[in-house]
Amino acid sequence: MDTAPVSAPATTSRPQSHRKVATAAALASAVEWYDYFVFGIAAALVLGDLYFPAGSSSAGVLAAFAAFAVGFLARPLGGVVAGHLGDKRGRKPMLVLALTLMGLATTGIGLLPTYETIGIAAPVLLVLLRVAQGVAVGAQWGGAMLLATEYAPEGKRGVYGSFVQLGVPIGVVSANTMFLVVGAATSDSAFSAWGWRVPFLVGLFVLGLAWYIHRHVEETPEFRAAERELAQKAKGEKSSPLKTILRGHLGTVFLAGGSFAVNTATFYILITGVLDYTTRELDMKRSAVLAVSLCVSLTQLVLIPAAAALSDRVGRIRIYAIGAAGIALWAVPLFLLIDTRSLLWLAVGTFVASCFLSIMYGPQAALFAELFTPEMRYTGASLGYQIAAVFGGGLAPFLMVLLLEATGTSMAVSAYIIGLSLIALVSIRILARRADSRTEEQPLEPRAG
């Protein structure tokens, strides 16, 4: 069988140790995603004109979104490298390395001269720094997710995994807040000249968090034991976690990626594609649209852990599938509401879509962790997640602009979302059948104890 049996989570460490590890993982996830999202917002607002001057605004935005997508192409590389080392050497060192790389890359973007100043070197360096961001976030997710889920109390793996997932809405809220504050404090000309750089320079604080985790966050006794066990196993075996995945579990990786692509694609359509569409095509105010995005993201702080807690009781795949089906059903109403140019209906449309995204995203960390055994879990879970990011999130804003330009209707974007939803539902169905075929001693979806 392609899927792997799952060992039970450790349950012998003290509750405060569980919480400490989960808090560290959640903070790392939040600051990492903040740095990653500021690029997407800036790409929708200013990067096209500053780094990719072209004959039309659409061409500049397409170029900026292409640079945005490049970061997603680099994410599997970060997942593979960090996964291999994380499965052999431990989770925390890879998390610290990912935070350091992200902090340096994001600060570098904030200091980067524009095309007008250094010519073609500007977009080239921008793309290279975006690649570094992609490698960093590809490495980060697996480490943070496993710190939280591997040592969660029995029956609470979904809830603890959701702490890491909360990094996404926290990152979106923080990034949107920074752009709103800077936009309110500067004129339009000042914002384009230097104000947009301020959210990127906050990346310096990520370096401080990396140092703090490295020096002050202690790993649980179970994690240190796991490190010793993995180190001993590495000495006795030549096979790497990546080879193990490629030889026997690649199908599981692709099913995981196929199940999640619609979630990450719809998410990035909402936070970047819709921002560009509403401000450039529908002439809605930038600050108002950012405020709506911020408020909707705040609701995810409640919805994500709620969905995760429910998955601990009724099963991951069942909750996950409800979210995927909801995204498909809401794809058309979503853009019908956005096209009204009303802030109220924009908020309603994106809020409902966000609810279905949260229903999927809450249990996703625990579900992916449970697809693979500990010695290959970092590699397998990271690859599944990052494959979805490449084919879903990375291309989604770019494809949205292309579809709108080619068809002249937002219903083309709805069709794109529905197509990805169908792929997700088929992938989830196959995963469910594999879960049904497992013995009671090796369940895919452990119930709460």
mmCIF file of N, CA, C and O in Angstrom, residues 213-308:
data_model
loop_
_atom_site.group_PDB
_atom_site.id
_atom_site.type_symbol
_atom_site.label_atom_id
_atom_site.label_comp_id
_atom_site.label_asym_id
_atom_site.label_seq_id
_atom_site.Cartn_x
_atom_site.Cartn_y
_atom_site.Cartn_z
ATOM 1 N N ILE A 213 14.398 31.399 19.574
ATOM 2 C CA ILE A 213 14.052 29.975 19.538
ATOM 3 C C ILE A 213 15.299 29.120 19.659
ATOM 4 O O ILE A 213 15.330 28.119 20.376
ATOM 5 N N HIS A 214 16.350 29.543 18.982
ATOM 6 C CA HIS A 214 17.605 28.783 19.025
ATOM 7 C C HIS A 214 18.187 28.735 20.438
ATOM 8 O O HIS A 214 18.678 27.682 20.875
ATOM 9 N N ARG A 215 18.124 29.851 21.148
ATOM 10 C CA ARG A 215 18.790 29.946 22.436
ATOM 11 C C ARG A 215 17.908 29.571 23.624
ATOM 12 O O ARG A 215 18.408 29.074 24.632
ATOM 13 N N HIS A 216 16.616 29.826 23.545
ATOM 14 C CA HIS A 216 15.795 29.758 24.745
ATOM 15 C C HIS A 216 14.657 28.739 24.705
ATOM 16 O O HIS A 216 14.092 28.442 25.755
ATOM 17 N N VAL A 217 14.262 28.257 23.536
ATOM 18 C CA VAL A 217 13.162 27.292 23.468
ATOM 19 C C VAL A 217 13.729 25.887 23.582
ATOM 20 O O VAL A 217 14.467 25.434 22.701
ATOM 21 N N GLU A 218 13.410 25.226 24.681
ATOM 22 C CA GLU A 218 13.893 23.869 24.899
ATOM 23 C C GLU A 218 12.960 22.864 24.238
ATOM 24 O O GLU A 218 11.738 23.010 24.276
ATOM 25 N N GLU A 219 13.558 21.860 23.666
ATOM 26 C CA GLU A 219 12.760 20.789 23.073
ATOM 27 C C GLU A 219 12.312 19.826 24.163
ATOM 28 O O GLU A 219 12.987 19.651 25.167
ATOM 29 N N THR A 220 11.175 19.205 23.969
ATOM 30 C CA THR A 220 10.654 18.268 24.961
ATOM 31 C C THR A 220 11.566 17.043 25.051
ATOM 32 O O THR A 220 12.321 16.731 24.117
ATOM 33 N N PRO A 221 11.522 16.336 26.170
ATOM 34 C CA PRO A 221 12.325 15.102 26.278
ATOM 35 C C PRO A 221 12.040 14.124 25.146
ATOM 36 O O PRO A 221 12.940 13.450 24.653
ATOM 37 N N GLU A 222 10.753 14.033 24.731
ATOM 38 C CA GLU A 222 10.405 13.122 23.642
ATOM 39 C C GLU A 222 11.087 13.530 22.331
ATOM 40 O O GLU A 222 11.496 12.675 21.550
ATOM 41 N N PHE A 223 11.194 14.839 22.109
ATOM 42 C CA PHE A 223 11.825 15.293 20.877
ATOM 43 C C PHE A 223 13.317 14.981 20.888
ATOM 44 O O PHE A 223 13.881 14.560 19.876
ATOM 45 N N ARG A 224 13.981 15.183 22.028
ATOM 46 C CA ARG A 224 15.410 14.849 22.109
ATOM 47 C C ARG A 224 15.616 13.360 21.912
ATOM 48 O O ARG A 224 16.576 12.932 21.267
ATOM 49 N N ALA A 225 14.709 12.554 22.458
ATOM 50 C CA ALA A 225 14.806 11.104 22.256
ATOM 51 C C ALA A 225 14.618 10.758 20.787
ATOM 52 O O ALA A 225 15.316 9.884 20.249
ATOM 53 N N ALA A 226 13.681 11.430 20.135
ATOM 54 C CA ALA A 226 13.454 11.178 18.712
ATOM 55 C C ALA A 226 14.688 11.555 17.899
ATOM 56 O O ALA A 226 15.049 10.866 16.937
ATOM 57 N N GLU A 227 15.348 12.652 18.254
ATOM 58 C CA GLU A 227 16.566 13.055 17.553
ATOM 59 C C GLU A 227 17.641 11.977 17.674
ATOM 60 O O GLU A 227 18.321 11.647 16.697
ATOM 61 N N ARG A 228 17.815 11.444 18.896
ATOM 62 C CA ARG A 228 18.834 10.402 19.084
ATOM 63 C C ARG A 228 18.497 9.156 18.285
ATOM 64 O O ARG A 228 19.367 8.540 17.670
ATOM 65 N N GLU A 229 17.218 8.786 18.279
ATOM 66 C CA GLU A 229 16.797 7.601 17.542
ATOM 67 C C GLU A 229 17.020 7.771 16.041
ATOM 68 O O GLU A 229 17.519 6.876 15.357
ATOM 69 N N LEU A 230 16.668 8.950 15.527
ATOM 70 C CA LEU A 230 16.852 9.210 14.102
ATOM 71 C C LEU A 230 18.329 9.240 13.739
ATOM 72 O O LEU A 230 18.729 8.777 12.666
ATOM 73 N N ALA A 231 19.170 9.800 14.643
ATOM 74 C CA ALA A 231 20.606 9.844 14.376
ATOM 75 C C ALA A 231 21.196 8.446 14.322
ATOM 76 O O ALA A 231 22.022 8.129 13.456
ATOM 77 N N GLN A 232 20.781 7.584 15.263
ATOM 78 C CA GLN A 232 21.264 6.210 15.251
ATOM 79 C C GLN A 232 20.804 5.471 14.005
ATOM 80 O O GLN A 232 21.542 4.709 13.395
ATOM 81 N N LYS A 233 19.576 5.712 13.588
ATOM 82 C CA LYS A 233 19.052 5.053 12.392
ATOM 83 C C LYS A 233 19.794 5.516 11.151
ATOM 84 O O LYS A 233 20.053 4.747 10.236
ATOM 85 N N ALA A 234 20.154 6.814 11.127
ATOM 86 C CA ALA A 234 20.876 7.344 9.972
ATOM 87 C C ALA A 234 22.243 6.693 9.828
ATOM 88 O O ALA A 234 22.741 6.501 8.723
ATOM 89 N N LYS A 235 22.880 6.337 10.969
ATOM 90 C CA LYS A 235 24.188 5.697 10.914
ATOM 91 C C LYS A 235 24.103 4.289 10.352
ATOM 92 O O LYS A 235 25.007 3.807 9.696
ATOM 93 N N GLY A 236 22.987 3.621 10.614
ATOM 94 C CA GLY A 236 22.862 2.230 10.212
ATOM 95 C C GLY A 236 22.238 2.013 8.858
ATOM 96 O O GLY A 236 22.252 0.921 8.330
ATOM 97 N N GLU A 237 21.667 3.067 8.246
ATOM 98 C CA GLU A 237 20.995 2.916 6.967
ATOM 99 C C GLU A 237 21.513 3.941 5.969
ATOM 100 O O GLU A 237 21.777 5.075 6.312
ATOM 101 N N LYS A 238 21.637 3.555 4.743
ATOM 102 C CA LYS A 238 22.074 4.455 3.685
ATOM 103 C C LYS A 238 20.887 5.141 3.004
ATOM 104 O O LYS A 238 21.055 6.137 2.335
ATOM 105 N N SER A 239 19.725 4.575 3.149
ATOM 106 C CA SER A 239 18.555 5.132 2.476
ATOM 107 C C SER A 239 18.141 6.442 3.126
ATOM 108 O O SER A 239 18.134 6.573 4.347
ATOM 109 N N SER A 240 17.811 7.434 2.323
ATOM 110 C CA SER A 240 17.391 8.731 2.830
ATOM 111 C C SER A 240 15.872 8.774 2.872
ATOM 112 O O SER A 240 15.191 8.030 2.169
ATOM 113 N N PRO A 241 15.318 9.686 3.696
ATOM 114 C CA PRO A 241 13.854 9.836 3.717
ATOM 115 C C PRO A 241 13.286 10.165 2.346
ATOM 116 O O PRO A 241 12.210 9.687 1.988
ATOM 117 N N LEU A 242 13.994 10.971 1.568
ATOM 118 C CA LEU A 242 13.504 11.326 0.245
ATOM 119 C C LEU A 242 13.426 10.100 -0.657
ATOM 120 O O LEU A 242 12.442 9.912 -1.390
ATOM 121 N N LYS A 243 14.439 9.242 -0.613
ATOM 122 C CA LYS A 243 14.410 8.017 -1.421
ATOM 123 C C LYS A 243 13.255 7.115 -0.988
ATOM 124 O O LYS A 243 12.605 6.491 -1.828
ATOM 125 N N THR A 244 13.033 7.043 0.311
ATOM 126 C CA THR A 244 11.929 6.231 0.808
ATOM 127 C C THR A 244 10.590 6.728 0.275
ATOM 128 O O THR A 244 9.739 5.946 -0.155
ATOM 129 N N ILE A 245 10.421 8.051 0.273
ATOM 130 C CA ILE A 245 9.190 8.647 -0.244
ATOM 131 C C ILE A 245 9.054 8.367 -1.733
ATOM 132 O O ILE A 245 7.981 7.938 -2.214
ATOM 133 N N LEU A 246 10.100 8.592 -2.493
ATOM 134 C CA LEU A 246 10.027 8.434 -3.943
ATOM 135 C C LEU A 246 9.793 6.983 -4.347
ATOM 136 O O LEU A 246 9.122 6.706 -5.346
ATOM 137 N N ARG A 247 10.312 6.051 -3.582
ATOM 138 C CA ARG A 247 10.193 4.641 -3.943
ATOM 139 C C ARG A 247 8.840 4.030 -3.542
ATOM 140 O O ARG A 247 8.311 3.188 -4.267
ATOM 141 N N GLY A 248 8.311 4.452 -2.418
ATOM 142 C CA GLY A 248 7.122 3.749 -1.948
ATOM 143 C C GLY A 248 5.911 4.581 -1.595
ATOM 144 O O GLY A 248 4.834 4.022 -1.348
ATOM 145 N N HIS A 249 6.065 5.921 -1.566
ATOM 146 C CA HIS A 249 4.961 6.733 -1.045
ATOM 147 C C HIS A 249 4.694 7.972 -1.890
ATOM 148 O O HIS A 249 4.053 8.916 -1.409
ATOM 149 N N LEU A 250 5.152 7.969 -3.121
ATOM 150 C CA LEU A 250 4.971 9.141 -3.974
ATOM 151 C C LEU A 250 3.497 9.382 -4.279
ATOM 152 O O LEU A 250 3.052 10.523 -4.397
ATOM 153 N N GLY A 251 2.728 8.313 -4.406
ATOM 154 C CA GLY A 251 1.299 8.459 -4.650
ATOM 155 C C GLY A 251 0.606 9.211 -3.533
ATOM 156 O O GLY A 251 -0.279 10.046 -3.778
ATOM 157 N N THR A 252 0.989 8.925 -2.290
ATOM 158 C CA THR A 252 0.412 9.638 -1.159
ATOM 159 C C THR A 252 0.747 11.119 -1.211
ATOM 160 O O THR A 252 -0.095 11.979 -0.911
ATOM 161 N N VAL A 253 1.980 11.428 -1.594
ATOM 162 C CA VAL A 253 2.400 12.829 -1.719
ATOM 163 C C VAL A 253 1.523 13.565 -2.728
ATOM 164 O O VAL A 253 1.030 14.671 -2.465
ATOM 165 N N PHE A 254 1.300 12.957 -3.893
ATOM 166 C CA PHE A 254 0.503 13.610 -4.934
ATOM 167 C C PHE A 254 -0.975 13.704 -4.535
ATOM 168 O O PHE A 254 -1.653 14.685 -4.870
ATOM 169 N N LEU A 255 -1.481 12.697 -3.844
ATOM 170 C CA LEU A 255 -2.863 12.789 -3.359
ATOM 171 C C LEU A 255 -3.014 13.908 -2.336
ATOM 172 O O LEU A 255 -4.007 14.649 -2.350
ATOM 173 N N ALA A 256 -2.035 14.037 -1.457
ATOM 174 C CA ALA A 256 -2.071 15.126 -0.484
ATOM 175 C C ALA A 256 -2.052 16.475 -1.199
ATOM 176 O O ALA A 256 -2.842 17.375 -0.890
ATOM 177 N N GLY A 257 -1.144 16.603 -2.170
ATOM 178 C CA GLY A 257 -1.071 17.843 -2.930
ATOM 179 C C GLY A 257 -2.343 18.125 -3.712
ATOM 180 O O GLY A 257 -2.846 19.258 -3.733
ATOM 181 N N GLY A 258 -2.899 17.108 -4.347
ATOM 182 C CA GLY A 258 -4.128 17.279 -5.110
ATOM 183 C C GLY A 258 -5.302 17.660 -4.232
ATOM 184 O O GLY A 258 -6.180 18.433 -4.645
ATOM 185 N N SER A 259 -5.325 17.163 -3.020
ATOM 186 C CA SER A 259 -6.427 17.474 -2.111
ATOM 187 C C SER A 259 -6.371 18.906 -1.610
ATOM 188 O O SER A 259 -7.397 19.489 -1.237
ATOM 189 N N PHE A 260 -5.185 19.507 -1.602
ATOM 190 C CA PHE A 260 -5.012 20.809 -0.965
ATOM 191 C C PHE A 260 -4.852 21.967 -1.945
ATOM 192 O O PHE A 260 -4.941 23.135 -1.545
ATOM 193 N N ALA A 261 -4.634 21.691 -3.230
ATOM 194 C CA ALA A 261 -4.361 22.765 -4.193
ATOM 195 C C ALA A 261 -5.497 23.774 -4.261
ATOM 196 O O ALA A 261 -5.266 24.979 -4.383
ATOM 197 N N VAL A 262 -6.746 23.310 -4.184
ATOM 198 C CA VAL A 262 -7.877 24.244 -4.271
ATOM 199 C C VAL A 262 -7.887 25.205 -3.088
ATOM 200 O O VAL A 262 -8.262 26.376 -3.230
ATOM 201 N N ASN A 263 -7.485 24.733 -1.930
ATOM 202 C CA ASN A 263 -7.472 25.591 -0.756
ATOM 203 C C ASN A 263 -6.452 26.714 -0.909
ATOM 204 O O ASN A 263 -6.771 27.888 -0.716
ATOM 205 N N THR A 264 -5.227 26.354 -1.273
ATOM 206 C CA THR A 264 -4.188 27.377 -1.378
ATOM 207 C C THR A 264 -4.429 28.301 -2.570
ATOM 208 O O THR A 264 -4.170 29.492 -2.507
ATOM 209 N N ALA A 265 -4.998 27.767 -3.671
ATOM 210 C CA ALA A 265 -5.301 28.615 -4.830
ATOM 211 C C ALA A 265 -6.379 29.635 -4.486
ATOM 212 O O ALA A 265 -6.237 30.837 -4.774
ATOM 213 N N THR A 266 -7.464 29.185 -3.863
ATOM 214 C CA THR A 266 -8.546 30.094 -3.502
ATOM 215 C C THR A 266 -8.086 31.123 -2.483
ATOM 216 O O THR A 266 -8.460 32.304 -2.543
ATOM 217 N N PHE A 267 -7.260 30.691 -1.565
ATOM 218 C CA PHE A 267 -6.738 31.606 -0.555
ATOM 219 C C PHE A 267 -5.961 32.753 -1.199
ATOM 220 O O PHE A 267 -6.179 33.932 -0.882
ATOM 221 N N TYR A 268 -5.048 32.428 -2.111
ATOM 222 C CA TYR A 268 -4.242 33.484 -2.727
ATOM 223 C C TYR A 268 -5.041 34.313 -3.728
ATOM 224 O O TYR A 268 -4.726 35.482 -3.967
ATOM 225 N N ILE A 269 -6.055 33.730 -4.299
ATOM 226 C CA ILE A 269 -6.974 34.531 -5.113
ATOM 227 C C ILE A 269 -7.658 35.581 -4.240
ATOM 228 O O ILE A 269 -7.793 36.752 -4.632
ATOM 229 N N LEU A 270 -8.049 35.197 -3.024
ATOM 230 C CA LEU A 270 -8.748 36.117 -2.140
ATOM 231 C C LEU A 270 -7.843 37.230 -1.624
ATOM 232 O O LEU A 270 -8.266 38.388 -1.529
ATOM 233 N N ILE A 271 -6.598 36.912 -1.260
ATOM 234 C CA ILE A 271 -5.772 37.928 -0.607
ATOM 235 C C ILE A 271 -4.923 38.739 -1.573
ATOM 236 O O ILE A 271 -4.463 39.824 -1.219
ATOM 237 N N THR A 272 -4.692 38.252 -2.801
ATOM 238 C CA THR A 272 -3.886 39.013 -3.758
ATOM 239 C C THR A 272 -4.644 39.272 -5.054
ATOM 240 O O THR A 272 -4.721 40.406 -5.518
ATOM 241 N N GLY A 273 -5.214 38.225 -5.656
ATOM 242 C CA GLY A 273 -5.928 38.397 -6.919
ATOM 243 C C GLY A 273 -7.123 39.323 -6.786
ATOM 244 O O GLY A 273 -7.335 40.211 -7.623
ATOM 245 N N VAL A 274 -7.919 39.141 -5.742
ATOM 246 C CA VAL A 274 -9.096 39.989 -5.540
ATOM 247 C C VAL A 274 -8.684 41.420 -5.214
ATOM 248 O O VAL A 274 -9.343 42.386 -5.631
ATOM 249 N N LEU A 275 -7.571 41.577 -4.495
ATOM 250 C CA LEU A 275 -7.076 42.918 -4.201
ATOM 251 C C LEU A 275 -6.742 43.668 -5.487
ATOM 252 O O LEU A 275 -7.112 44.836 -5.666
ATOM 253 N N ASP A 276 -6.059 43.002 -6.402
ATOM 254 C CA ASP A 276 -5.750 43.620 -7.697
ATOM 255 C C ASP A 276 -7.021 43.862 -8.513
ATOM 256 O O ASP A 276 -7.220 44.953 -9.067
ATOM 257 N N TYR A 277 -7.888 42.870 -8.563
ATOM 258 C CA TYR A 277 -9.107 42.956 -9.389
ATOM 259 C C TYR A 277 -10.028 44.075 -8.922
ATOM 260 O O TYR A 277 -10.548 44.861 -9.729
ATOM 261 N N THR A 278 -10.236 44.174 -7.620
ATOM 262 C CA THR A 278 -11.169 45.180 -7.106
ATOM 263 C C THR A 278 -10.618 46.593 -7.218
ATOM 264 O O THR A 278 -11.381 47.541 -7.436
ATOM 265 N N THR A 279 -9.300 46.763 -7.056
ATOM 266 C CA THR A 279 -8.729 48.108 -7.113
ATOM 267 C C THR A 279 -8.432 48.557 -8.534
ATOM 268 O O THR A 279 -8.614 49.733 -8.869
ATOM 269 N N ARG A 280 -8.003 47.642 -9.396
ATOM 270 C CA ARG A 280 -7.618 48.025 -10.762
ATOM 271 C C ARG A 280 -8.768 47.930 -11.745
ATOM 272 O O ARG A 280 -8.926 48.788 -12.625
ATOM 273 N N GLU A 281 -9.607 46.914 -11.621
ATOM 274 C CA GLU A 281 -10.691 46.706 -12.580
ATOM 275 C C GLU A 281 -12.025 47.296 -12.100
ATOM 276 O O GLU A 281 -12.806 47.813 -12.904
ATOM 277 N N LEU A 282 -12.292 47.187 -10.795
ATOM 278 C CA LEU A 282 -13.584 47.639 -10.278
ATOM 279 C C LEU A 282 -13.515 49.018 -9.614
ATOM 280 O O LEU A 282 -14.529 49.527 -9.134
ATOM 281 N N ASP A 283 -12.321 49.620 -9.572
ATOM 282 C CA ASP A 283 -12.120 50.976 -9.029
ATOM 283 C C ASP A 283 -12.581 51.120 -7.585
ATOM 284 O O ASP A 283 -13.097 52.162 -7.172
ATOM 285 N N MET A 284 -12.358 50.076 -6.798
ATOM 286 C CA MET A 284 -12.667 50.155 -5.369
ATOM 287 C C MET A 284 -11.446 50.679 -4.621
ATOM 288 O O MET A 284 -10.309 50.537 -5.081
ATOM 289 N N LYS A 285 -11.664 51.285 -3.455
ATOM 290 C CA LYS A 285 -10.575 51.899 -2.712
ATOM 291 C C LYS A 285 -9.669 50.840 -2.100
ATOM 292 O O LYS A 285 -10.127 49.869 -1.487
ATOM 293 N N ARG A 286 -8.347 51.069 -2.254
ATOM 294 C CA ARG A 286 -7.360 50.120 -1.748
ATOM 295 C C ARG A 286 -7.514 49.905 -0.244
ATOM 296 O O ARG A 286 -7.521 48.761 0.246
ATOM 297 N N SER A 287 -7.623 50.983 0.518
ATOM 298 C CA SER A 287 -7.698 50.866 1.974
ATOM 299 C C SER A 287 -8.947 50.104 2.412
ATOM 300 O O SER A 287 -8.901 49.309 3.361
ATOM 301 N N ALA A 288 -10.053 50.305 1.718
ATOM 302 C CA ALA A 288 -11.297 49.620 2.080
ATOM 303 C C ALA A 288 -11.196 48.128 1.805
ATOM 304 O O ALA A 288 -11.635 47.300 2.621
ATOM 305 N N VAL A 289 -10.624 47.763 0.663
ATOM 306 C CA VAL A 289 -10.479 46.345 0.326
ATOM 307 C C VAL A 289 -9.516 45.665 1.295
ATOM 308 O O VAL A 289 -9.760 44.532 1.743
ATOM 309 N N LEU A 290 -8.418 46.336 1.651
ATOM 310 C CA LEU A 290 -7.485 45.778 2.624
ATOM 311 C C LEU A 290 -8.167 45.593 3.983
ATOM 312 O O LEU A 290 -7.930 44.596 4.669
ATOM 313 N N ALA A 291 -9.015 46.536 4.360
ATOM 314 C CA ALA A 291 -9.726 46.421 5.637
ATOM 315 C C ALA A 291 -10.670 45.223 5.642
ATOM 316 O O ALA A 291 -10.775 44.507 6.645
ATOM 317 N N VAL A 292 -11.360 44.986 4.527
ATOM 318 C CA VAL A 292 -12.234 43.816 4.418
ATOM 319 C C VAL A 292 -11.417 42.535 4.544
ATOM 320 O O VAL A 292 -11.791 41.602 5.280
ATOM 321 N N SER A 293 -10.290 42.469 3.846
ATOM 322 C CA SER A 293 -9.427 41.289 3.913
ATOM 323 C C SER A 293 -8.937 41.049 5.333
ATOM 324 O O SER A 293 -8.891 39.906 5.806
ATOM 325 N N LEU A 294 -8.600 42.131 6.022
ATOM 326 C CA LEU A 294 -8.128 42.010 7.408
ATOM 327 C C LEU A 294 -9.226 41.447 8.310
ATOM 328 O O LEU A 294 -8.990 40.517 9.091
ATOM 329 N N CYS A 295 -10.425 41.995 8.199
ATOM 330 C CA CYS A 295 -11.527 41.550 9.051
ATOM 331 C C CYS A 295 -11.894 40.082 8.787
ATOM 332 O O CYS A 295 -12.153 39.318 9.719
ATOM 333 N N VAL A 296 -11.909 39.706 7.516
ATOM 334 C CA VAL A 296 -12.229 38.320 7.178
ATOM 335 C C VAL A 296 -11.167 37.380 7.727
ATOM 336 O O VAL A 296 -11.477 36.298 8.257
ATOM 337 N N SER A 297 -9.899 37.786 7.646
ATOM 338 C CA SER A 297 -8.823 36.943 8.166
ATOM 339 C C SER A 297 -8.929 36.766 9.671
ATOM 340 O O SER A 297 -8.578 35.713 10.211
ATOM 341 N N LEU A 298 -9.426 37.783 10.369
ATOM 342 C CA LEU A 298 -9.595 37.675 11.821
ATOM 343 C C LEU A 298 -10.565 36.555 12.185
ATOM 344 O O LEU A 298 -10.389 35.877 13.206
ATOM 345 N N THR A 299 -11.581 36.357 11.374
ATOM 346 C CA THR A 299 -12.544 35.296 11.674
ATOM 347 C C THR A 299 -11.900 33.915 11.598
ATOM 348 O O THR A 299 -12.360 32.978 12.264
ATOM 349 N N GLN A 300 -10.844 33.776 10.807
ATOM 350 C CA GLN A 300 -10.178 32.483 10.702
ATOM 351 C C GLN A 300 -9.486 32.084 11.991
ATOM 352 O O GLN A 300 -9.229 30.899 12.218
ATOM 353 N N LEU A 301 -9.163 33.060 12.826
ATOM 354 C CA LEU A 301 -8.523 32.758 14.103
ATOM 355 C C LEU A 301 -9.431 31.921 14.995
ATOM 356 O O LEU A 301 -8.958 31.206 15.875
ATOM 357 N N VAL A 302 -10.730 32.004 14.765
ATOM 358 C CA VAL A 302 -11.695 31.190 15.502
ATOM 359 C C VAL A 302 -12.065 29.935 14.717
ATOM 360 O O VAL A 302 -12.146 28.830 15.277
ATOM 361 N N LEU A 303 -12.266 30.090 13.417
ATOM 362 C CA LEU A 303 -12.765 28.987 12.600
ATOM 363 C C LEU A 303 -11.744 27.861 12.441
ATOM 364 O O LEU A 303 -12.106 26.675 12.463
ATOM 365 N N ILE A 304 -10.474 28.188 12.279
ATOM 366 C CA ILE A 304 -9.459 27.152 12.051
ATOM 367 C C ILE A 304 -9.329 26.206 13.246
ATOM 368 O O ILE A 304 -9.406 24.974 13.083
ATOM 369 N N PRO A 305 -9.115 26.698 14.477
ATOM 370 C CA PRO A 305 -9.043 25.742 15.602
ATOM 371 C C PRO A 305 -10.360 25.016 15.863
ATOM 372 O O PRO A 305 -10.352 23.873 16.319
ATOM 373 N N ALA A 306 -11.492 25.672 15.567
ATOM 374 C CA ALA A 306 -12.778 24.994 15.755
ATOM 375 C C ALA A 306 -12.901 23.798 14.824
ATOM 376 O O ALA A 306 -13.330 22.707 15.239
ATOM 377 N N ALA A 307 -12.523 23.989 13.553
ATOM 378 C CA ALA A 307 -12.567 22.881 12.599
ATOM 379 C C ALA A 307 -11.593 21.782 12.989
ATOM 380 O O ALA A 307 -11.886 20.587 12.863
ATOM 381 N N ALA A 308 -10.412 22.177 13.471
ATOM 382 C CA ALA A 308 -9.421 21.187 13.891
ATOM 383 C C ALA A 308 -9.918 20.377 15.080
ATOM 384 O O ALA A 308 -9.746 19.151 15.135
#
